[in-house]
Structure formats: C-alpha cells, structure tokens
PDB file of C-alpha atoms in Angstrom:
ATOM      1  CA  MET G 673     -87.400 -27.951  42.497  1.00 56.00           C
ATOM      2  CA  SER G 674     -84.086 -27.234  41.068  1.00 66.00           C
ATOM      3  CA  ARG G 675     -83.148 -25.161  38.544  1.00 71.00           C
ATOM      4  CA  THR G 676     -80.530 -25.716  36.321  1.00 69.00           C
ATOM      5  CA  TYR G 677     -78.985 -23.154  34.262  1.00 66.00           C
ATOM      6  CA  PRO G 678     -77.000 -23.579  31.135  1.00 69.00           C
ATOM      7  CA  GLN G 679     -73.123 -23.591  30.905  1.00 74.00           C
ATOM      8  CA  GLU G 680     -71.593 -20.709  29.257  1.00 70.00           C
ATOM      9  CA  ALA G 681     -69.060 -20.986  26.277  1.00 77.00           C
ATOM     10  CA  PRO G 682     -65.682 -21.140  27.055  1.00 74.00           C
ATOM     11  CA  GLU G 683     -65.196 -17.987  25.073  1.00 78.00           C
ATOM     12  CA  ARG G 684     -67.975 -16.239  27.168  1.00 85.00           C
ATOM     13  CA  ARG G 685     -66.265 -17.619  30.171  1.00 85.00           C
ATOM     14  CA  TRP G 686     -62.979 -15.680  29.397  1.00 86.00           C
ATOM     15  CA  GLN G 687     -64.223 -12.353  28.202  1.00 88.00           C
ATOM     16  CA  ARG G 688     -66.165 -12.324  31.576  1.00 89.00           C
ATOM     17  CA  MET G 689     -62.913 -12.951  33.610  1.00 90.00           C
ATOM     18  CA  LEU G 690     -60.775 -11.177  31.472  1.00 92.00           C
ATOM     19  CA  ALA G 691     -63.232  -7.840  32.129  1.00 93.00           C
ATOM     20  CA  ILE G 692     -62.773  -8.875  35.938  1.00 94.00           C
ATOM     21  CA  LEU G 693     -59.147  -8.545  35.891  1.00 94.00           C
ATOM     22  CA  LEU G 694     -59.024  -5.509  33.759  1.00 95.00           C
ATOM     23  CA  ALA G 695     -61.713  -3.635  36.480  1.00 95.00           C
ATOM     24  CA  THR G 696     -59.438  -4.744  38.992  1.00 95.00           C
ATOM     25  CA  VAL G 697     -55.997  -3.551  37.297  1.00 93.00           C
ATOM     26  CA  VAL G 698     -57.975  -0.183  36.792  1.00 92.00           C
ATOM     27  CA  THR G 699     -58.771   0.179  40.756  1.00 92.00           C
ATOM     28  CA  THR G 700     -55.660  -0.781  41.718  1.00 90.00           C
ATOM     29  CA  ALA G 701     -54.064   1.810  39.843  1.00 88.00           C
ATOM     30  CA  ALA G 702     -56.639   4.726  40.388  1.00 86.00           C
ATOM     31  CA  LEU G 703     -55.788   3.688  44.397  1.00 84.00           C
ATOM     32  CA  ALA G 704     -52.003   3.601  43.506  1.00 82.00           C
ATOM     33  CA  LEU G 705     -52.121   7.063  42.302  1.00 81.00           C
ATOM     34  CA  ALA G 706     -54.441   8.793  44.469  1.00 78.00           C
ATOM     35  CA  LEU G 707     -52.746   7.611  48.057  1.00 78.00           C
ATOM     36  CA  PRO G 708     -49.380   9.382  47.086  1.00 77.00           C
ATOM     37  CA  ILE G 709     -51.873  12.326  46.036  1.00 77.00           C
ATOM     38  CA  ALA G 710     -53.492  12.207  49.899  1.00 74.00           C
ATOM     39  CA  ALA G 711     -50.295  11.730  51.268  1.00 77.00           C
ATOM     40  CA  GLN G 712     -48.863  15.186  49.933  1.00 77.00           C
ATOM     41  CA  GLU G 713     -52.026  16.749  51.121  1.00 79.00           C
ATOM     42  CA  ALA G 714     -51.563  15.738  54.760  1.00 78.00           C
ATOM     43  CA  GLU G 715     -48.058  16.427  54.880  1.00 79.00           C
ATOM     44  CA  ALA G 716     -48.894  19.922  53.399  1.00 76.00           C
ATOM     45  CA  GLU G 717     -51.150  20.282  56.454  1.00 76.00           C
ATOM     46  CA  SER G 718     -49.413  19.277  59.013  1.00 73.00           C
ATOM     47  CA  THR G 719     -46.510  21.382  57.488  1.00 70.00           C
ATOM     48  CA  GLU G 720     -48.788  24.743  57.844  1.00 66.00           C
ATOM     49  CA  GLU G 721     -50.128  23.656  61.208  1.00 64.00           C
ATOM     50  CA  THR G 722     -46.681  23.396  62.299  1.00 61.00           C
ATOM     51  CA  GLN G 723     -45.876  26.775  60.754  1.00 61.00           C
ATOM     52  CA  ASP G 724     -48.646  28.542  62.520  1.00 57.00           C
ATOM     53  CA  GLU G 725     -47.495  26.996  66.085  1.00 59.00           C
ATOM     54  CA  ALA G 726     -44.034  28.481  65.295  1.00 58.00           C
ATOM     55  CA  ASP G 727     -45.483  31.648  64.279  1.00 57.00           C
ATOM     56  CA  GLY G 728     -47.135  32.202  68.123  1.00 56.00           C
ATOM     57  CA  GLY G 729     -49.242  29.530  68.418  1.00 54.00           C
ATOM     58  CA  SER G 730     -53.145  29.957  66.899  1.00 55.00           C
ATOM     59  CA  ALA G 731     -53.564  31.351  63.150  1.00 61.00           C
ATOM     60  CA  GLU G 732     -55.891  33.688  64.998  1.00 79.00           C
ATOM     61  CA  VAL G 733     -55.389  36.732  66.720  1.00 83.00           C
ATOM     62  CA  PHE G 734     -57.489  37.626  69.463  1.00 81.00           C
ATOM     63  CA  ILE G 735     -58.181  41.620  69.523  1.00 85.00           C
ATOM     64  CA  PRO G 736     -60.278  42.261  72.647  1.00 81.00           C
ATOM     65  CA  THR G 737     -63.231  44.399  72.707  1.00 84.00           C
ATOM     66  CA  GLU G 738     -62.916  46.100  75.968  1.00 80.00           C
ATOM     67  CA  GLU G 739     -59.658  47.712  77.545  1.00 78.00           C
ATOM     68  CA  ILE G 740     -59.659  46.962  81.753  1.00 72.00           C
ATOM     69  CA  SER G 741     -57.284  49.206  83.920  1.00 70.00           C
ATOM     70  CA  GLU G 742     -55.097  47.343  86.024  1.00 72.00           C
ATOM     71  CA  ASP G 743     -55.750  49.907  88.879  1.00 69.00           C
ATOM     72  CA  PHE G 744     -59.394  49.713  88.704  1.00 66.00           C
ATOM     73  CA  ALA G 745     -61.605  46.469  90.533  1.00 72.00           C
ATOM     74  CA  VAL G 746     -63.385  44.105  88.039  1.00 71.00           C
ATOM     75  CA  SER G 747     -66.644  42.724  89.054  1.00 75.00           C
ATOM     76  CA  PHE G 748     -67.316  39.197  88.351  1.00 76.00           C
ATOM     77  CA  PRO G 749     -70.884  37.764  88.146  1.00 77.00           C
ATOM     78  CA  VAL G 750     -72.252  36.203  90.949  1.00 79.00           C
ATOM     79  CA  ASP G 751     -74.358  32.986  89.045  1.00 78.00           C
ATOM     80  CA  ILE G 752     -71.232  31.512  88.369  1.00 67.00           C
TER      81      ILE G 752
END
C-alpha cells in the first residue's frame, strides 16, 4: 500500500524555501565570522611559541634537586 500525501499550498512551499535559505545564510555568515577569529588565535599561539623558542628553547626552567661535583664519581643503576 502506498500512501499519498496532499501537496502543500504554493505559499507554504515558498515559506519553507525562504526559511531554509535564511538558515543557510545565517550559518554561512557565522562560519565566515568564526574563521578569521580562529586564524588570529592560531597565529597568536604560534607567535608565542616562536618567542619562547627564541628566548632559550622551552618555557619551563629546569631546577636540579641535587648538585654533583665534577670531581666525584656518580654511581649508575645496574638494572638499566
């Protein structure tokens, strides 16, 4: 059995097409505004990374917990 659906009135069809068109335009505009912002954020992050590398490599500073004199031998673990 096949169902037959009544056809929409032409005014209703135009309203639906206009609603779809409006949704498409709004979505496209939102994406067009979001992409430059994302690009600016990515550029800012890469600039920060470049500045960190120029300042001496990593942003983290290593602070040793022990000092070992060069004159004394250091024992190494045997199970390496």
